[in-house]
Amino acid sequence: MKWTYFHRMASPKWFYDFSGKILPWVGVLALVLVAGGLTWGLLFTQPDYLQGNSYRIIFLHVPSASLAMTVYVGLAVAASIGFIWKIKLADMAVSCLAPIGASFCALALVTGAIWGKPTWGTWWVWDARLTSMLILLFLYFGLIALREAFDSRETASRACAILAMVGVVNIPIIKYSVEWWNTLHQGSTIRITEESTMAMEMLIPLLMSIAGFYLFCLFVFLLRIRAEILSREQRTKWVRHLLGANS
Amino acid sequence: MSLSAGLGVILKRDLQLAFRNRGDLINPLVFFLLVASLFPLGVGPSSDVLLIMGGGVVWVSALLANLLAMDSLFRSDYEDGSLEQLMLSPTPLWMVAMTKVLAHWLVTGLPITLLAPVIAVMFGLPSQALPAVVMTLLLGTPMLSLIGAIGAGLTVGLRKGGILLSLLTLPLYIPVLILGTGAIDAAVNELPWHAHLMWQGVLVVLGVTFAPLAIGASLRVSVSG
Amino acid sequence: MYFEDLNALISMDGHGPYVWACYGLGMIVLAWNLLTPLRQNRAVAADIQRRARRERVQQSKQ
């Protein structure tokens, strides 16, 4: 493979064309998987013998929690690529990923809390996983707020890149320290669930829903970054040509 | 001028500036005492509750006082242009940043650490916990300063940096807080607390290794932007 | 379908409000993620076209 391939991939125009081609496929597949997984989980599976019907929330909760984590790591990878090689496209990816990740992080938290009410009898438990998800949400808020604070796009993306890299180094430290803190004060908490082998019947819709959420995330990410490309490249010929704004 | 002499000059200058502004020196300490004394007023003076909370209150107050002081770390240098001059000097920026953080810690983190046992006693912590309070803060506050300096570097160019700074740095302070209060809790319960201290040492080593690079990069972004 | 009728589906043995609240919120988050970039896209396109029109008008005046 030639190196020029990577350079081409980093060019906004190439990416705009390429993402336009895969966009419908990603969208349709995401729709099918999300709709299928959620409907299956919601309507057709047996209730859990311990948690009853409230366990149906996991078909939403698990995918969004997993996405929240993955998106932050992806964001940090994009941030370091953008920071080191000064690739514009990577900067755009960082700015597009932050709100998506934050929204799924918030969804994971809220669904976790709602699930806790019938299961634990309380809305919020300072459980290790919920707590680190809350901290992750704060990290997302920090990134979004920092980007908003700068007037210049260039400065904002470099500042956000540094913050994202610092954040991703800290995530494992935060995660382990929160877990350790949780075991230390075990008296006040309840364990989330027994490590149970999940029935096939529940696992398949869950996996479907996870795959669907990831694809959905990819889909909306592509939508966002395409808008961002148009906005940042609006003075170039190809964008003006594309939108029929050529004089 | 040699490298160490240059850094020495920066250190001396920062300390001198700090001692000329007595207010800036005393305010974080007063804030520290004030925040800590709000807790008994908020939850009631029952000594059992205060004993359970003591370690956490000392740490949270120290953390907030440190955060409050962090905003001024690069602010005046940025505003009068001396930060730009420092960046033009042949001394590597991360070394300059380290020196400035050290100077800042000497006038905020260290006094807070020395004052902490007073608050610990006021919360009725047993005497065997006092060494834990001092030691965890001695290892923890430099870490807080290092992390805070990254945020301070990122926000120094912004007009309203203060509240943003806390949003950026507080989540990153959490591991330091957990280890610090964990050690104090262990000491209060007469359990060994050296393992916690060693983990804090690990964090400090990590922080000293990586944070200066991030501080340098963030200053570069703020000054060039 | 696991549930016998619509009422059972809605109440879910008492867990209904929790489950449906979650799914409702989930749909809101998905819809928000979908609509924000679409709106943004339209705004950017309109902006570029407006600017181009203005430039054309200025050019023709000269």
Coordinates of C-alpha atoms in Angstrom, one line a residue:
Chain A
M1 CA 0.0 0.0 0.0
K2 CA 1.3 3.4 -0.8
W3 CA 1.6 6.2 1.6
T4 CA -0.3 8.5 -0.7
Y5 CA -3.3 6.5 0.3
F6 CA -3.3 7.8 3.8
H7 CA -2.8 11.4 2.6
R8 CA -5.8 11.0 0.3
M9 CA -7.9 9.6 3.2
A10 CA -7.0 12.7 5.3
S11 CA -8.3 15.0 2.6
P12 CA -11.7 16.4 3.4
K13 CA -12.9 16.2 -0.1
W14 CA -12.0 12.5 -0.5
F15 CA -13.6 11.8 2.8
Y16 CA -16.7 13.7 1.9
D17 CA -17.2 11.7 -1.3
F18 CA -16.3 8.4 0.4
S19 CA -18.6 8.9 3.4
G20 CA -21.4 9.9 1.0
K21 CA -21.1 6.5 -0.7
I22 CA -21.2 4.4 2.5
L23 CA -23.7 6.6 4.3
P24 CA -26.9 5.0 3.1
W25 CA -25.7 1.5 3.8
V26 CA -24.6 2.3 7.3
G27 CA -27.9 4.1 8.0
V28 CA -30.0 1.2 6.8
L29 CA -28.0 -1.4 8.6
A30 CA -28.1 0.7 11.8
L31 CA -31.8 1.1 11.5
V32 CA -32.5 -2.6 11.0
L33 CA -30.2 -3.7 13.9
V34 CA -31.4 -1.0 16.4
A35 CA -35.0 -1.5 15.6
G36 CA -34.7 -5.3 15.5
G37 CA -32.6 -5.6 18.7
L38 CA -34.7 -3.3 20.7
T39 CA -38.1 -4.7 19.5
W40 CA -36.9 -8.3 20.1
G41 CA -35.6 -7.3 23.6
L42 CA -38.6 -5.3 24.5
L43 CA -41.4 -7.6 23.2
F44 CA -40.2 -11.1 22.6
T45 CA -37.7 -12.2 25.3
Q46 CA -38.6 -13.9 28.6
P47 CA -38.3 -11.7 31.7
D48 CA -35.2 -12.3 33.8
Y49 CA -36.0 -14.6 36.8
L50 CA -34.4 -12.2 39.3
Q51 CA -35.1 -8.7 37.9
G52 CA -38.3 -9.3 36.1
N53 CA -39.2 -7.1 33.2
S54 CA -37.0 -4.2 34.3
Y55 CA -34.0 -6.0 32.8
R56 CA -35.3 -5.1 29.4
I57 CA -33.6 -1.7 30.0
I58 CA -30.2 -3.4 29.4
F59 CA -30.8 -3.5 25.7
L60 CA -30.5 0.3 25.8
H61 CA -28.2 0.7 28.8
V62 CA -25.3 -1.7 27.8
P63 CA -24.9 -0.4 24.2
S64 CA -24.9 3.2 25.3
A65 CA -22.5 2.6 28.2
S66 CA -20.2 0.8 25.9
L67 CA -20.4 3.5 23.2
A68 CA -19.7 6.2 25.7
M69 CA -16.4 4.6 26.6
T70 CA -15.4 3.7 23.0
V71 CA -16.3 7.1 21.7
Y72 CA -14.0 8.8 24.2
V73 CA -11.1 6.5 23.3
G74 CA -11.8 7.1 19.6
L75 CA -11.9 10.8 20.2
A76 CA -8.6 10.7 22.0
V77 CA -7.0 8.7 19.1
A78 CA -8.3 11.2 16.6
A79 CA -7.1 14.0 18.9
S80 CA -3.6 12.7 19.0
I81 CA -3.5 12.1 15.2
G82 CA -4.7 15.7 14.7
F83 CA -2.3 17.1 17.3
I84 CA 0.8 15.2 16.0
W85 CA 0.3 15.3 12.2
K86 CA -1.9 18.4 12.1
I87 CA -4.5 16.7 10.1
K88 CA -7.6 18.9 9.8
L89 CA -10.0 15.9 9.4
A90 CA -8.9 14.5 12.7
D91 CA -9.7 17.8 14.4
M92 CA -13.1 17.8 12.9
A93 CA -13.6 14.2 14.1
V94 CA -12.8 15.3 17.7
S95 CA -15.3 18.1 17.6
C96 CA -18.0 15.8 16.1
L97 CA -17.5 12.9 18.5
A98 CA -17.7 14.8 21.8
P99 CA -21.5 15.6 21.7
I100 CA -22.3 12.1 20.4
G101 CA -20.3 10.5 23.2
A102 CA -21.7 12.8 25.8
S103 CA -25.3 12.1 24.8
F104 CA -24.8 8.3 25.0
C105 CA -23.0 8.7 28.3
A106 CA -25.9 10.7 29.7
L107 CA -28.3 8.0 28.4
A108 CA -26.3 5.3 30.0
L109 CA -26.4 7.1 33.3
V110 CA -30.1 7.9 33.2
T111 CA -31.2 4.4 32.1
G112 CA -28.9 3.0 34.8
A113 CA -30.5 5.1 37.4
I114 CA -34.0 4.2 36.2
W115 CA -33.1 0.5 36.2
G116 CA -31.8 0.9 39.7
K117 CA -35.2 2.0 41.1
P118 CA -37.1 -1.3 40.7
T119 CA -33.9 -3.4 41.1
W120 CA -32.2 -1.8 44.1
G121 CA -35.1 0.2 45.3
T122 CA -33.2 3.5 44.9
W123 CA -32.5 5.8 42.0
W124 CA -28.8 6.2 42.6
V125 CA -26.2 4.0 44.1
W126 CA -22.6 5.0 44.3
D127 CA -21.7 1.9 42.4
A128 CA -18.3 1.8 40.7
R129 CA -19.6 1.6 37.2
L130 CA -22.2 4.3 37.6
T131 CA -19.7 6.6 39.3
S132 CA -17.0 6.2 36.7
M133 CA -19.7 6.8 34.0
L134 CA -20.6 10.0 35.8
I135 CA -17.0 11.1 35.8
L136 CA -16.8 10.2 32.1
L137 CA -19.7 12.5 31.5
F138 CA -17.9 15.3 33.3
L139 CA -14.9 14.7 31.1
Y140 CA -17.1 15.1 28.0
F141 CA -18.6 18.3 29.4
G142 CA -15.1 19.6 30.0
L143 CA -14.2 18.9 26.3
I144 CA -17.4 20.5 25.0
A145 CA -17.0 23.6 27.3
L146 CA -13.4 24.1 26.4
R147 CA -14.2 24.1 22.7
E148 CA -17.0 26.6 23.2
A149 CA -14.7 28.9 25.1
F150 CA -12.2 29.6 22.3
D151 CA -13.0 32.0 19.5
S152 CA -10.5 30.6 17.1
R153 CA -11.3 27.1 15.7
E154 CA -7.6 26.3 15.4
T155 CA -6.7 27.1 19.0
A156 CA -9.8 25.3 20.2
S157 CA -9.0 22.1 18.5
R158 CA -5.4 22.1 19.7
A159 CA -6.5 22.8 23.3
C160 CA -9.2 20.1 23.1
A161 CA -6.7 17.6 21.7
I162 CA -4.4 18.1 24.7
L163 CA -7.4 17.7 27.1
A164 CA -8.6 14.6 25.3
M165 CA -5.1 13.0 25.5
V166 CA -4.7 13.9 29.2
G167 CA -8.2 12.5 29.8
V168 CA -7.7 9.2 28.1
V169 CA -4.5 8.6 30.1
N170 CA -6.5 9.3 33.2
I171 CA -9.5 7.1 32.4
P172 CA -7.9 3.8 33.4
I173 CA -6.5 5.4 36.6
I174 CA -9.9 6.9 37.4
K175 CA -11.7 3.6 36.7
Y176 CA -9.4 1.5 38.9
S177 CA -9.3 4.0 41.7
V178 CA -13.1 4.2 41.7
E179 CA -13.4 0.4 41.7
W180 CA -11.0 0.3 44.5
W181 CA -12.9 3.0 46.4
N182 CA -16.1 1.1 45.9
T183 CA -14.7 -2.2 47.4
L184 CA -13.3 -0.2 50.3
H185 CA -16.8 1.1 51.2
Q186 CA -18.6 -2.0 50.4
G187 CA -21.0 -1.8 53.3
S188 CA -23.0 1.0 51.7
T189 CA -23.4 -0.5 48.2
I190 CA -25.1 -3.4 46.5
R191 CA -23.5 -5.4 43.8
I192 CA -24.8 -4.7 40.4
T193 CA -25.7 -8.3 39.3
E194 CA -24.3 -11.7 39.9
E195 CA -22.0 -12.7 37.1
S196 CA -24.5 -14.9 35.4
T197 CA -24.3 -16.7 32.1
M198 CA -26.8 -15.0 29.9
A199 CA -29.4 -17.0 28.1
M200 CA -28.8 -17.2 24.4
E201 CA -32.3 -15.8 23.9
M202 CA -31.3 -12.6 25.7
L203 CA -27.7 -12.5 24.3
I204 CA -28.6 -12.3 20.6
P205 CA -30.9 -9.3 20.8
L206 CA -28.4 -7.6 23.1
L207 CA -25.5 -8.2 20.6
M208 CA -27.8 -7.0 17.8
S209 CA -28.6 -3.9 19.7
I210 CA -24.9 -3.2 20.5
A211 CA -24.0 -3.6 16.9
G212 CA -26.9 -1.4 15.9
F213 CA -25.9 1.4 18.3
Y214 CA -22.3 1.3 17.1
L215 CA -23.5 1.6 13.5
F216 CA -25.9 4.3 14.4
C217 CA -23.1 6.2 16.1
L218 CA -21.0 5.8 13.0
F219 CA -23.9 7.0 10.9
V220 CA -24.6 10.2 12.9
F221 CA -20.8 10.8 13.2
L222 CA -20.6 10.7 9.4
L223 CA -23.5 13.1 9.1
R224 CA -21.9 15.5 11.6
I225 CA -18.5 15.4 10.1
R226 CA -19.9 16.0 6.6
A227 CA -21.7 19.2 7.9
E228 CA -18.4 20.2 9.6
I229 CA -16.4 19.6 6.4
L230 CA -18.8 21.8 4.4
S231 CA -18.6 24.5 7.0
R232 CA -14.9 24.6 7.3
E233 CA -14.1 24.1 3.6
Q234 CA -16.8 26.5 2.4
R235 CA -14.3 28.7 0.7
T236 CA -12.9 25.9 -1.5
K237 CA -13.9 25.4 -5.0
W238 CA -15.3 21.9 -4.6
V239 CA -17.7 22.8 -1.9
R240 CA -19.0 25.8 -3.8
H241 CA -19.3 23.6 -6.9
L242 CA -21.1 20.9 -4.9
L243 CA -23.7 23.3 -3.6
G244 CA -24.3 25.0 -6.9
A245 CA -22.8 28.2 -5.5
N246 CA -20.3 28.6 -8.3
S247 CA -20.5 31.9 -10.0
Chain B
M1 CA 23.8 31.2 32.1
S2 CA 23.5 27.6 32.8
L3 CA 20.2 25.7 32.8
S4 CA 19.9 25.2 36.6
A5 CA 20.9 28.9 37.2
G6 CA 18.2 30.0 34.8
L7 CA 15.6 27.8 36.5
G8 CA 16.8 29.1 39.9
V9 CA 16.2 32.6 38.8
I10 CA 12.6 31.8 37.7
L11 CA 12.0 30.0 41.0
K12 CA 13.3 33.0 43.0
R13 CA 11.3 35.5 41.0
D14 CA 8.1 33.6 41.4
L15 CA 8.6 33.2 45.1
Q16 CA 9.5 36.9 45.5
L17 CA 6.3 37.8 43.5
A18 CA 4.3 35.6 45.8
F19 CA 5.6 37.1 49.0
R20 CA 5.0 40.6 47.8
N21 CA 1.3 39.8 47.2
R22 CA 0.5 38.7 50.8
G23 CA -3.1 38.5 50.0
D24 CA -2.7 35.9 47.3
L25 CA -0.5 33.9 49.7
I26 CA -3.0 33.9 52.6
N27 CA -6.3 33.7 50.7
P28 CA -6.1 30.0 49.7
L29 CA -5.3 29.1 53.3
V30 CA -8.2 31.1 54.7
F31 CA -10.4 29.5 52.1
F32 CA -9.1 26.1 53.1
L33 CA -10.0 26.7 56.8
L34 CA -13.3 28.3 55.8
V35 CA -14.6 25.5 53.6
A36 CA -13.6 22.9 56.2
S37 CA -15.4 24.7 58.9
L38 CA -18.6 24.9 56.8
F39 CA -19.0 21.1 57.0
P40 CA -19.7 20.8 60.8
L41 CA -22.1 23.7 60.4
G42 CA -23.8 21.9 57.6
V43 CA -24.1 18.4 59.0
G44 CA -24.1 19.1 62.8
P45 CA -21.5 18.9 65.4
S46 CA -21.9 15.2 66.3
S47 CA -18.5 13.8 66.8
D48 CA -19.2 10.4 65.3
V49 CA -20.2 12.0 62.0
L50 CA -17.3 14.4 62.0
L51 CA -14.8 11.6 62.6
I52 CA -16.2 9.6 59.6
M53 CA -16.1 12.7 57.4
G54 CA -12.9 14.3 58.7
G55 CA -10.4 12.8 56.2
G56 CA -12.6 13.5 53.3
V57 CA -13.3 17.1 54.4
V58 CA -9.7 17.9 54.8
W59 CA -8.9 16.5 51.4
V60 CA -11.9 18.1 49.6
S61 CA -11.1 21.5 51.2
A62 CA -7.4 21.2 50.3
L63 CA -8.4 20.2 46.7
L64 CA -10.7 23.2 46.4
A65 CA -8.2 25.6 47.9
N66 CA -5.6 24.3 45.4
L67 CA -8.0 24.7 42.5
L68 CA -8.7 28.3 43.6
A69 CA -5.1 29.1 43.6
M70 CA -4.4 27.4 40.3
D71 CA -6.1 30.1 38.3
S72 CA -3.3 32.6 39.2
L73 CA -0.5 30.2 38.2
F74 CA 0.2 31.6 34.8
R75 CA -2.3 34.5 34.7
S76 CA -0.1 37.5 35.5
D77 CA 2.8 36.2 33.4
Y78 CA 0.5 35.7 30.5
E79 CA -1.0 39.2 30.9
D80 CA 2.3 41.1 31.2
G81 CA 3.9 39.1 28.4
S82 CA 6.6 37.5 30.5
L83 CA 5.3 34.1 29.6
E84 CA 6.0 34.7 26.0
Q85 CA 9.5 35.8 26.9
L86 CA 10.0 32.6 28.9
M87 CA 8.9 30.6 25.9
L88 CA 11.4 32.3 23.7
S89 CA 14.3 31.5 26.1
P90 CA 16.5 28.5 25.3
T91 CA 15.3 26.7 28.4
P92 CA 12.9 23.9 27.5
L93 CA 9.4 25.0 28.2
W94 CA 8.5 21.9 30.2
M95 CA 11.3 22.7 32.6
V96 CA 10.1 26.3 33.0
A97 CA 6.6 24.9 33.6
M98 CA 7.9 22.5 36.2
T99 CA 9.8 25.3 38.0
K100 CA 6.7 27.5 38.0
V101 CA 4.6 24.7 39.4
L102 CA 7.1 24.0 42.1
A103 CA 7.2 27.6 43.1
H104 CA 3.4 27.7 43.2
W105 CA 3.2 24.5 45.2
L106 CA 5.7 25.9 47.7
V107 CA 3.4 28.9 48.4
T108 CA 0.0 27.0 48.3
G109 CA 0.3 23.2 48.5
L110 CA 2.9 23.2 51.2
P111 CA 1.2 25.7 53.6
I112 CA -2.1 23.8 53.1
T113 CA -0.4 20.5 54.0
L114 CA 1.1 22.1 57.1
L115 CA -2.2 23.6 58.2
A116 CA -4.2 20.3 57.5
P117 CA -3.5 18.7 60.9
V118 CA -5.2 21.6 62.6
I119 CA -8.4 20.8 60.8
A120 CA -7.9 17.1 61.3
V121 CA -7.8 17.7 65.1
M122 CA -10.8 20.0 64.9
F123 CA -12.7 17.1 63.3
G124 CA -11.6 14.8 66.1
L125 CA -9.3 12.6 64.1
P126 CA -7.2 10.4 66.4
S127 CA -3.5 11.2 66.7
Q128 CA -2.4 8.1 64.8
A129 CA -4.2 9.5 61.7
L130 CA -2.3 12.8 61.7
P131 CA 0.9 11.5 60.0
A132 CA -1.4 10.0 57.3
V133 CA -3.1 13.4 56.8
V134 CA 0.3 15.2 56.4
M135 CA 1.9 12.5 54.3
T136 CA -1.0 12.0 51.9
L137 CA -1.2 15.8 51.4
L138 CA 2.5 16.1 51.0
L139 CA 2.4 13.6 48.1
G140 CA -1.0 14.5 46.9
T141 CA -0.9 18.3 46.6
P142 CA 2.0 18.3 44.1
M143 CA 0.0 16.0 42.0
L144 CA -3.0 18.3 42.2
S145 CA -0.8 21.2 41.2
L146 CA 0.6 19.3 38.2
I147 CA -2.9 18.3 37.0
G148 CA -4.2 21.8 37.7
A149 CA -1.4 23.4 35.8
I150 CA -2.5 21.6 32.6
G151 CA -5.9 23.1 33.0
A152 CA -4.5 26.5 34.0
G153 CA -2.3 26.4 30.8
L154 CA -5.3 25.6 28.6
T155 CA -7.5 28.3 30.1
V156 CA -5.0 31.1 30.8
G157 CA -5.8 32.9 27.5
L158 CA -9.5 32.9 28.2
R159 CA -11.3 35.8 29.9
K160 CA -13.5 33.6 32.0
G161 CA -11.1 30.8 32.7
G162 CA -11.9 30.2 36.3
I163 CA -15.1 28.1 36.2
L164 CA -13.9 26.3 33.1
L165 CA -10.7 25.4 34.9
S166 CA -12.6 23.7 37.6
L167 CA -14.7 21.8 35.1
L168 CA -11.6 20.6 33.3
T169 CA -9.5 19.6 36.3
L170 CA -11.9 18.4 39.0
P171 CA -12.7 15.0 37.3
L172 CA -8.9 14.4 36.9
Y173 CA -8.4 15.1 40.7
I174 CA -10.6 12.1 41.7
P175 CA -7.9 9.4 41.8
V176 CA -5.7 11.6 44.0
L177 CA -8.6 12.3 46.3
I178 CA -9.6 8.6 46.6
L179 CA -6.1 7.5 47.5
G180 CA -5.6 10.3 49.9
T181 CA -8.8 9.8 51.8
G182 CA -8.4 6.0 51.6
A183 CA -5.1 6.3 53.5
I184 CA -6.5 8.5 56.2
D185 CA -9.5 6.2 56.6
A186 CA -7.1 3.3 57.0
A187 CA -5.1 5.2 59.6
V188 CA -8.2 6.2 61.6
N189 CA -9.2 2.5 61.7
E190 CA -5.6 1.6 62.8
L191 CA -5.0 -0.3 59.6
P192 CA -1.7 -0.1 57.6
W193 CA -1.8 2.8 55.2
H194 CA 1.6 2.6 53.5
A195 CA 0.2 0.8 50.4
H196 CA -2.1 3.8 49.7
L197 CA 0.9 6.1 50.1
M198 CA 2.9 4.0 47.6
W199 CA 0.2 4.2 45.1
Q200 CA 0.1 8.0 45.5
G201 CA 3.9 7.8 44.9
V202 CA 3.2 6.0 41.7
L203 CA 0.8 8.7 40.6
V204 CA 3.3 11.4 41.5
V205 CA 6.0 9.7 39.4
L206 CA 3.6 9.4 36.5
G207 CA 2.5 13.0 36.9
V208 CA 6.1 14.4 37.1
T209 CA 6.9 12.4 34.0
F210 CA 4.0 13.3 31.8
A211 CA 2.3 16.4 33.1
P212 CA 5.2 18.9 32.3
L213 CA 4.9 17.9 28.6
A214 CA 1.2 18.5 28.7
I215 CA 1.6 21.8 30.6
G216 CA 4.2 23.0 28.0
A217 CA 1.9 22.0 25.1
S218 CA -1.1 23.7 26.6
L219 CA 0.9 26.9 27.3
R220 CA 2.1 26.9 23.7
V221 CA -1.5 26.6 22.5
S222 CA -2.7 29.5 24.7
V223 CA 0.1 31.8 23.9
S224 CA 0.2 31.2 20.2
G225 CA -3.6 31.2 19.8
Chain C
M1 CA -44.6 -12.0 21.6
Y2 CA -44.0 -12.6 25.2
F3 CA -46.8 -10.4 26.5
E4 CA -50.4 -11.6 26.2
D5 CA -52.1 -8.3 25.5
L6 CA -51.5 -4.6 25.3
N7 CA -52.2 -4.0 29.0
A8 CA -49.6 -6.5 30.0
L9 CA -47.1 -4.9 27.6
I10 CA -47.7 -1.5 29.1
S11 CA -47.7 -2.5 32.7
M12 CA -44.9 -5.1 32.5
D13 CA -45.8 -6.4 35.9
G14 CA -45.3 -3.0 37.5
H15 CA -42.0 -2.4 35.8
G16 CA -43.7 -0.7 32.8
P17 CA -43.1 2.9 33.8
Y18 CA -39.4 2.4 34.2
V19 CA -38.9 0.4 31.0
W20 CA -41.0 2.7 28.9
A21 CA -39.3 5.8 30.4
C22 CA -36.0 4.4 29.4
Y23 CA -37.0 3.5 25.9
G24 CA -38.6 6.9 25.5
L25 CA -35.4 8.7 26.6
G26 CA -33.4 6.4 24.4
M27 CA -35.5 7.4 21.4
I28 CA -35.1 11.1 22.3
V29 CA -31.3 10.7 22.4
L30 CA -31.3 8.8 19.1
A31 CA -33.5 11.4 17.5
W32 CA -31.4 14.3 18.8
N33 CA -28.3 12.7 17.4
L34 CA -30.0 12.3 14.1
L35 CA -31.6 15.7 13.8
T36 CA -28.8 17.9 15.0
P37 CA -26.4 17.1 12.1
L38 CA -29.2 17.3 9.6
R39 CA -30.2 20.7 10.8
Q40 CA -26.5 21.8 10.9
N41 CA -26.0 20.5 7.4
R42 CA -29.0 22.5 6.1
A43 CA -27.8 25.6 7.8
V44 CA -24.3 25.4 6.4
A45 CA -25.5 24.8 2.9
A46 CA -28.0 27.7 3.1
D47 CA -25.2 29.9 4.5
I48 CA -22.8 29.1 1.7
Q49 CA -25.5 29.6 -1.0
R50 CA -26.6 32.9 0.5
R51 CA -23.0 34.2 0.5
A52 CA -22.5 33.1 -3.1
R53 CA -25.6 34.9 -4.1
R54 CA -24.5 38.1 -2.4
E55 CA -21.1 37.9 -4.1
R56 CA -22.8 37.4 -7.5
V57 CA -25.0 40.5 -6.9
Q58 CA -21.9 42.5 -5.9
Q59 CA -20.1 41.3 -9.0
S60 CA -22.9 42.3 -11.3
K61 CA -23.2 45.7 -9.8
Q62 CA -19.5 46.3 -10.5

